[in-house]
Amino acid sequence: MIGKFPVIETERLKLREVTKEDASDLLRYLSDEEIVKHMGLPPFQSVDDAYDEINWYSSIYQEGTGIRWGITLKENDQVIGSCGFLNRQPKHFRAEVGFELSRKHWGQGIASEALEAVVQYGFSQLQLERIEALIVPENLPSQRMVEKMGLQKEGLLRHYEYTNGKFDDLYMYSLLKDDL
């Protein structure tokens, strides 16, 4: 997957690589407790937290285990969220998709537009057969969004992750290439 970072454009959005210059944008929305409460992260406290996140995006891309795009509106290039793949398993043709969006952009269809483009990229460019989404039961808006896109709820993974000092149950959703 190494090489020039791919840019994806949709009707309203430009999905692009997140760089150190975007740290203040990430800090702005990832310091919001409402945004991170379902992500297994504490709210960001400083720009160093944002740099750590950007470094993680870069490392998963370099290692080929994932790719995370910054979500920007075409008119201003400010990062307002991110969307992409992690835990990519090329041998098994699958990856997990994740996303988050700044609160002031909720309810406008932006996350759905970004997720749809990323899913298409995964099937067409990464040769994925299966895309998974792991969502905490309390995160009803994300569940509704992925269900609307056609992901199927497969079941509950009990105490699947340990984050922020507690065990989290996660719903497993999936979309197969043939489901489209």
PDB file of C-alpha atoms in Angstrom:
ATOM      1  CA  MET A   1       0.000   0.000   0.000  1.00  0.00           C
ATOM      2  CA  ILE A   2       3.052   2.230   0.244  1.00  0.00           C
ATOM      3  CA  GLY A   3       3.358   4.966  -2.329  1.00  0.00           C
ATOM      4  CA  LYS A   4       1.593   8.218  -3.022  1.00  0.00           C
ATOM      5  CA  PHE A   5      -1.269   8.616  -0.563  1.00  0.00           C
ATOM      6  CA  PRO A   6      -4.536   8.336  -2.514  1.00  0.00           C
ATOM      7  CA  VAL A   7      -7.008  11.212  -2.545  1.00  0.00           C
ATOM      8  CA  ILE A   8     -10.719  10.462  -2.850  1.00  0.00           C
ATOM      9  CA  GLU A   9     -13.172  13.119  -3.991  1.00  0.00           C
ATOM     10  CA  THR A  10     -16.942  12.961  -3.622  1.00  0.00           C
ATOM     11  CA  GLU A  11     -19.586  15.523  -4.436  1.00  0.00           C
ATOM     12  CA  ARG A  12     -18.859  17.643  -1.332  1.00  0.00           C
ATOM     13  CA  LEU A  13     -15.736  16.107   0.174  1.00  0.00           C
ATOM     14  CA  LYS A  14     -12.047  15.636  -0.366  1.00  0.00           C
ATOM     15  CA  LEU A  15     -10.566  12.744   1.592  1.00  0.00           C
ATOM     16  CA  ARG A  16      -6.826  13.203   1.930  1.00  0.00           C
ATOM     17  CA  GLU A  17      -3.771  12.386   3.987  1.00  0.00           C
ATOM     18  CA  VAL A  18      -3.686  13.973   7.438  1.00  0.00           C
ATOM     19  CA  THR A  19      -0.419  15.835   8.076  1.00  0.00           C
ATOM     20  CA  LYS A  20       1.164  17.546  11.084  1.00  0.00           C
ATOM     21  CA  GLU A  21      -0.297  20.828   9.784  1.00  0.00           C
ATOM     22  CA  ASP A  22      -3.749  19.402  10.583  1.00  0.00           C
ATOM     23  CA  ALA A  23      -2.966  18.796  14.277  1.00  0.00           C
ATOM     24  CA  SER A  24      -4.989  21.769  15.539  1.00  0.00           C
ATOM     25  CA  ASP A  25      -8.029  20.582  13.527  1.00  0.00           C
ATOM     26  CA  LEU A  26      -7.780  17.095  15.065  1.00  0.00           C
ATOM     27  CA  LEU A  27      -7.295  18.542  18.538  1.00  0.00           C
ATOM     28  CA  ARG A  28     -10.411  20.695  18.047  1.00  0.00           C
ATOM     29  CA  TYR A  29     -12.801  17.786  17.458  1.00  0.00           C
ATOM     30  CA  LEU A  30     -11.001  14.941  19.266  1.00  0.00           C
ATOM     31  CA  SER A  31     -10.969  16.945  22.511  1.00  0.00           C
ATOM     32  CA  ASP A  32     -14.801  16.759  22.446  1.00  0.00           C
ATOM     33  CA  GLU A  33     -15.944  14.041  24.840  1.00  0.00           C
ATOM     34  CA  GLU A  34     -19.059  13.402  22.718  1.00  0.00           C
ATOM     35  CA  ILE A  35     -16.856  12.535  19.715  1.00  0.00           C
ATOM     36  CA  VAL A  36     -14.407  10.177  21.432  1.00  0.00           C
ATOM     37  CA  LYS A  37     -16.714   8.436  23.921  1.00  0.00           C
ATOM     38  CA  HIS A  38     -17.434   5.581  21.468  1.00  0.00           C
ATOM     39  CA  MET A  39     -13.868   5.421  20.126  1.00  0.00           C
ATOM     40  CA  GLY A  40     -12.154   4.009  23.193  1.00  0.00           C
ATOM     41  CA  LEU A  41     -10.052   7.157  23.566  1.00  0.00           C
ATOM     42  CA  PRO A  42      -9.922   9.783  26.285  1.00  0.00           C
ATOM     43  CA  PRO A  43     -10.561  13.320  24.998  1.00  0.00           C
ATOM     44  CA  PHE A  44      -7.386  14.866  23.584  1.00  0.00           C
ATOM     45  CA  GLN A  45      -5.714  17.311  25.960  1.00  0.00           C
ATOM     46  CA  SER A  46      -2.934  18.791  23.832  1.00  0.00           C
ATOM     47  CA  VAL A  47      -1.552  19.101  20.348  1.00  0.00           C
ATOM     48  CA  ASP A  48       0.824  16.246  21.242  1.00  0.00           C
ATOM     49  CA  ASP A  49      -2.207  13.920  21.403  1.00  0.00           C
ATOM     50  CA  ALA A  50      -3.089  15.027  17.876  1.00  0.00           C
ATOM     51  CA  TYR A  51       0.501  14.430  16.712  1.00  0.00           C
ATOM     52  CA  ASP A  52       0.326  10.913  18.191  1.00  0.00           C
ATOM     53  CA  GLU A  53      -2.882  10.244  16.250  1.00  0.00           C
ATOM     54  CA  ILE A  54      -1.334  11.563  13.019  1.00  0.00           C
ATOM     55  CA  ASN A  55       1.738   9.386  13.607  1.00  0.00           C
ATOM     56  CA  TRP A  56      -0.549   6.381  14.071  1.00  0.00           C
ATOM     57  CA  TYR A  57      -2.313   7.168  10.760  1.00  0.00           C
ATOM     58  CA  SER A  58       1.095   7.329   9.087  1.00  0.00           C
ATOM     59  CA  SER A  59       2.348   4.098  10.686  1.00  0.00           C
ATOM     60  CA  ILE A  60      -0.663   1.965   9.677  1.00  0.00           C
ATOM     61  CA  TYR A  61      -0.294   3.250   6.111  1.00  0.00           C
ATOM     62  CA  GLN A  62       3.450   2.525   6.014  1.00  0.00           C
ATOM     63  CA  GLU A  63       2.913  -0.949   7.518  1.00  0.00           C
ATOM     64  CA  GLY A  64       0.064  -1.741   5.127  1.00  0.00           C
ATOM     65  CA  THR A  65      -2.304  -2.533   8.007  1.00  0.00           C
ATOM     66  CA  GLY A  66      -4.619   0.389   7.318  1.00  0.00           C
ATOM     67  CA  ILE A  67      -5.241   3.759   5.745  1.00  0.00           C
ATOM     68  CA  ARG A  68      -6.967   6.737   7.351  1.00  0.00           C
ATOM     69  CA  TRP A  69      -8.171   9.724   5.349  1.00  0.00           C
ATOM     70  CA  GLY A  70      -8.874  13.155   6.762  1.00  0.00           C
ATOM     71  CA  ILE A  71     -12.387  14.293   5.848  1.00  0.00           C
ATOM     72  CA  THR A  72     -12.411  17.836   4.449  1.00  0.00           C
ATOM     73  CA  LEU A  73     -15.070  19.919   2.788  1.00  0.00           C
ATOM     74  CA  LYS A  74     -13.922  20.838  -0.722  1.00  0.00           C
ATOM     75  CA  GLU A  75     -14.359  24.556  -0.073  1.00  0.00           C
ATOM     76  CA  ASN A  76     -11.904  24.901   2.824  1.00  0.00           C
ATOM     77  CA  ASP A  77      -9.584  21.857   3.262  1.00  0.00           C
ATOM     78  CA  GLN A  78      -9.993  21.900   7.066  1.00  0.00           C
ATOM     79  CA  VAL A  79      -9.997  18.386   8.565  1.00  0.00           C
ATOM     80  CA  ILE A  80     -13.407  17.817  10.203  1.00  0.00           C
ATOM     81  CA  GLY A  81     -13.137  14.073  10.792  1.00  0.00           C
ATOM     82  CA  SER A  82     -11.484  10.925   9.541  1.00  0.00           C
ATOM     83  CA  CYS A  83     -12.473   7.673   7.912  1.00  0.00           C
ATOM     84  CA  GLY A  84     -10.541   4.639   6.846  1.00  0.00           C
ATOM     85  CA  PHE A  85      -9.391   1.086   7.389  1.00  0.00           C
ATOM     86  CA  LEU A  86      -7.469  -0.543  10.207  1.00  0.00           C
ATOM     87  CA  ASN A  87      -6.611  -4.127  11.097  1.00  0.00           C
ATOM     88  CA  ARG A  88      -6.281  -4.907   7.398  1.00  0.00           C
ATOM     89  CA  GLN A  89      -5.670  -8.588   6.741  1.00  0.00           C
ATOM     90  CA  PRO A  90      -4.601  -8.856   3.062  1.00  0.00           C
ATOM     91  CA  LYS A  91      -4.248 -12.640   3.346  1.00  0.00           C
ATOM     92  CA  HIS A  92      -7.938 -12.835   4.272  1.00  0.00           C
ATOM     93  CA  PHE A  93      -9.094  -9.913   2.045  1.00  0.00           C
ATOM     94  CA  ARG A  94     -10.698  -8.065   4.944  1.00  0.00           C
ATOM     95  CA  ALA A  95     -10.338  -4.882   6.974  1.00  0.00           C
ATOM     96  CA  GLU A  96     -12.192  -2.962   9.651  1.00  0.00           C
ATOM     97  CA  VAL A  97     -13.622   0.440   8.791  1.00  0.00           C
ATOM     98  CA  GLY A  98     -13.809   3.309  11.253  1.00  0.00           C
ATOM     99  CA  PHE A  99     -14.901   6.929  11.163  1.00  0.00           C
ATOM    100  CA  GLU A 100     -15.575  10.003  13.266  1.00  0.00           C
ATOM    101  CA  LEU A 101     -16.790  13.495  12.514  1.00  0.00           C
ATOM    102  CA  SER A 102     -16.756  16.808  14.358  1.00  0.00           C
ATOM    103  CA  ARG A 103     -20.018  17.455  16.148  1.00  0.00           C
ATOM    104  CA  LYS A 104     -20.882  20.619  14.230  1.00  0.00           C
ATOM    105  CA  HIS A 105     -21.020  18.542  11.032  1.00  0.00           C
ATOM    106  CA  TRP A 106     -23.325  15.802  12.367  1.00  0.00           C
ATOM    107  CA  GLY A 107     -26.645  15.192  10.640  1.00  0.00           C
ATOM    108  CA  GLN A 108     -25.556  16.492   7.220  1.00  0.00           C
ATOM    109  CA  GLY A 109     -24.772  13.161   5.565  1.00  0.00           C
ATOM    110  CA  ILE A 110     -21.034  13.886   5.558  1.00  0.00           C
ATOM    111  CA  ALA A 111     -19.976  10.744   7.442  1.00  0.00           C
ATOM    112  CA  SER A 112     -22.151   8.587   5.163  1.00  0.00           C
ATOM    113  CA  GLU A 113     -20.706  10.229   2.051  1.00  0.00           C
ATOM    114  CA  ALA A 114     -17.145   9.646   3.284  1.00  0.00           C
ATOM    115  CA  LEU A 115     -17.829   6.086   4.431  1.00  0.00           C
ATOM    116  CA  GLU A 116     -19.464   5.153   1.136  1.00  0.00           C
ATOM    117  CA  ALA A 117     -16.432   6.424  -0.816  1.00  0.00           C
ATOM    118  CA  VAL A 118     -13.984   4.611   1.483  1.00  0.00           C
ATOM    119  CA  VAL A 119     -15.931   1.341   1.231  1.00  0.00           C
ATOM    120  CA  GLN A 120     -15.920   1.609  -2.587  1.00  0.00           C
ATOM    121  CA  TYR A 121     -12.162   2.233  -2.478  1.00  0.00           C
ATOM    122  CA  GLY A 122     -11.673  -0.814  -0.247  1.00  0.00           C
ATOM    123  CA  PHE A 123     -13.487  -3.132  -2.619  1.00  0.00           C
ATOM    124  CA  SER A 124     -12.063  -1.697  -5.846  1.00  0.00           C
ATOM    125  CA  GLN A 125      -8.489  -0.699  -4.915  1.00  0.00           C
ATOM    126  CA  LEU A 126      -7.580  -2.847  -1.897  1.00  0.00           C
ATOM    127  CA  GLN A 127      -9.283  -5.974  -3.255  1.00  0.00           C
ATOM    128  CA  LEU A 128     -11.217  -6.453  -0.027  1.00  0.00           C
ATOM    129  CA  GLU A 129     -13.888  -9.132   0.056  1.00  0.00           C
ATOM    130  CA  ARG A 130     -15.201  -8.206   3.525  1.00  0.00           C
ATOM    131  CA  ILE A 131     -15.390  -4.906   5.370  1.00  0.00           C
ATOM    132  CA  GLU A 132     -16.164  -4.973   9.081  1.00  0.00           C
ATOM    133  CA  ALA A 133     -17.353  -2.302  11.484  1.00  0.00           C
ATOM    134  CA  LEU A 134     -17.130  -2.753  15.258  1.00  0.00           C
ATOM    135  CA  ILE A 135     -19.548  -0.474  17.100  1.00  0.00           C
ATOM    136  CA  VAL A 136     -20.350  -0.161  20.802  1.00  0.00           C
ATOM    137  CA  PRO A 137     -24.037  -0.908  21.534  1.00  0.00           C
ATOM    138  CA  GLU A 138     -24.581   2.645  22.874  1.00  0.00           C
ATOM    139  CA  ASN A 139     -23.585   4.229  19.552  1.00  0.00           C
ATOM    140  CA  LEU A 140     -26.990   4.100  17.864  1.00  0.00           C
ATOM    141  CA  PRO A 141     -26.286   6.786  15.217  1.00  0.00           C
ATOM    142  CA  SER A 142     -23.300   4.826  13.846  1.00  0.00           C
ATOM    143  CA  GLN A 143     -25.310   1.605  13.884  1.00  0.00           C
ATOM    144  CA  ARG A 144     -28.127   3.254  11.921  1.00  0.00           C
ATOM    145  CA  MET A 145     -25.665   4.707   9.431  1.00  0.00           C
ATOM    146  CA  VAL A 146     -23.875   1.429   8.645  1.00  0.00           C
ATOM    147  CA  GLU A 147     -27.191  -0.463   8.484  1.00  0.00           C
ATOM    148  CA  LYS A 148     -28.502   2.106   5.992  1.00  0.00           C
ATOM    149  CA  MET A 149     -25.390   1.423   3.888  1.00  0.00           C
ATOM    150  CA  GLY A 150     -26.150  -2.282   3.884  1.00  0.00           C
ATOM    151  CA  LEU A 151     -23.792  -3.609   6.557  1.00  0.00           C
ATOM    152  CA  GLN A 152     -25.311  -6.550   8.391  1.00  0.00           C
ATOM    153  CA  LYS A 153     -25.195  -6.987  12.145  1.00  0.00           C
ATOM    154  CA  GLU A 154     -23.576 -10.367  12.778  1.00  0.00           C
ATOM    155  CA  GLY A 155     -23.586 -10.425  16.558  1.00  0.00           C
ATOM    156  CA  LEU A 156     -22.282  -9.097  19.841  1.00  0.00           C
ATOM    157  CA  LEU A 157     -18.626  -9.570  20.770  1.00  0.00           C
ATOM    158  CA  ARG A 158     -18.672  -9.567  24.564  1.00  0.00           C
ATOM    159  CA  HIS A 159     -15.820  -7.764  26.355  1.00  0.00           C
ATOM    160  CA  TYR A 160     -14.018  -7.564  23.016  1.00  0.00           C
ATOM    161  CA  GLU A 161     -11.854  -4.534  23.806  1.00  0.00           C
ATOM    162  CA  TYR A 162     -10.353  -3.046  26.936  1.00  0.00           C
ATOM    163  CA  THR A 163     -10.336   0.749  26.693  1.00  0.00           C
ATOM    164  CA  ASN A 164     -10.288   3.567  29.199  1.00  0.00           C
ATOM    165  CA  GLY A 165     -10.132   1.132  32.115  1.00  0.00           C
ATOM    166  CA  LYS A 166     -13.148  -0.973  31.161  1.00  0.00           C
ATOM    167  CA  PHE A 167     -14.179  -3.867  28.921  1.00  0.00           C
ATOM    168  CA  ASP A 168     -16.355  -2.947  25.947  1.00  0.00           C
ATOM    169  CA  ASP A 169     -18.885  -5.100  24.145  1.00  0.00           C
ATOM    170  CA  LEU A 170     -18.936  -4.448  20.399  1.00  0.00           C
ATOM    171  CA  TYR A 171     -21.424  -5.275  17.675  1.00  0.00           C
ATOM    172  CA  MET A 172     -19.802  -6.831  14.606  1.00  0.00           C
ATOM    173  CA  TYR A 173     -21.160  -5.560  11.298  1.00  0.00           C
ATOM    174  CA  SER A 174     -19.983  -6.657   7.875  1.00  0.00           C
ATOM    175  CA  LEU A 175     -20.407  -5.907   4.199  1.00  0.00           C
ATOM    176  CA  LEU A 176     -19.273  -8.345   1.525  1.00  0.00           C
ATOM    177  CA  LYS A 177     -18.254  -7.289  -1.965  1.00  0.00           C
ATOM    178  CA  ASP A 178     -21.181  -9.312  -3.355  1.00  0.00           C
ATOM    179  CA  ASP A 179     -23.618  -7.444  -1.095  1.00  0.00           C
ATOM    180  CA  LEU A 180     -23.308  -4.308  -3.240  1.00  0.00           C
TER     181      LEU A 180
END
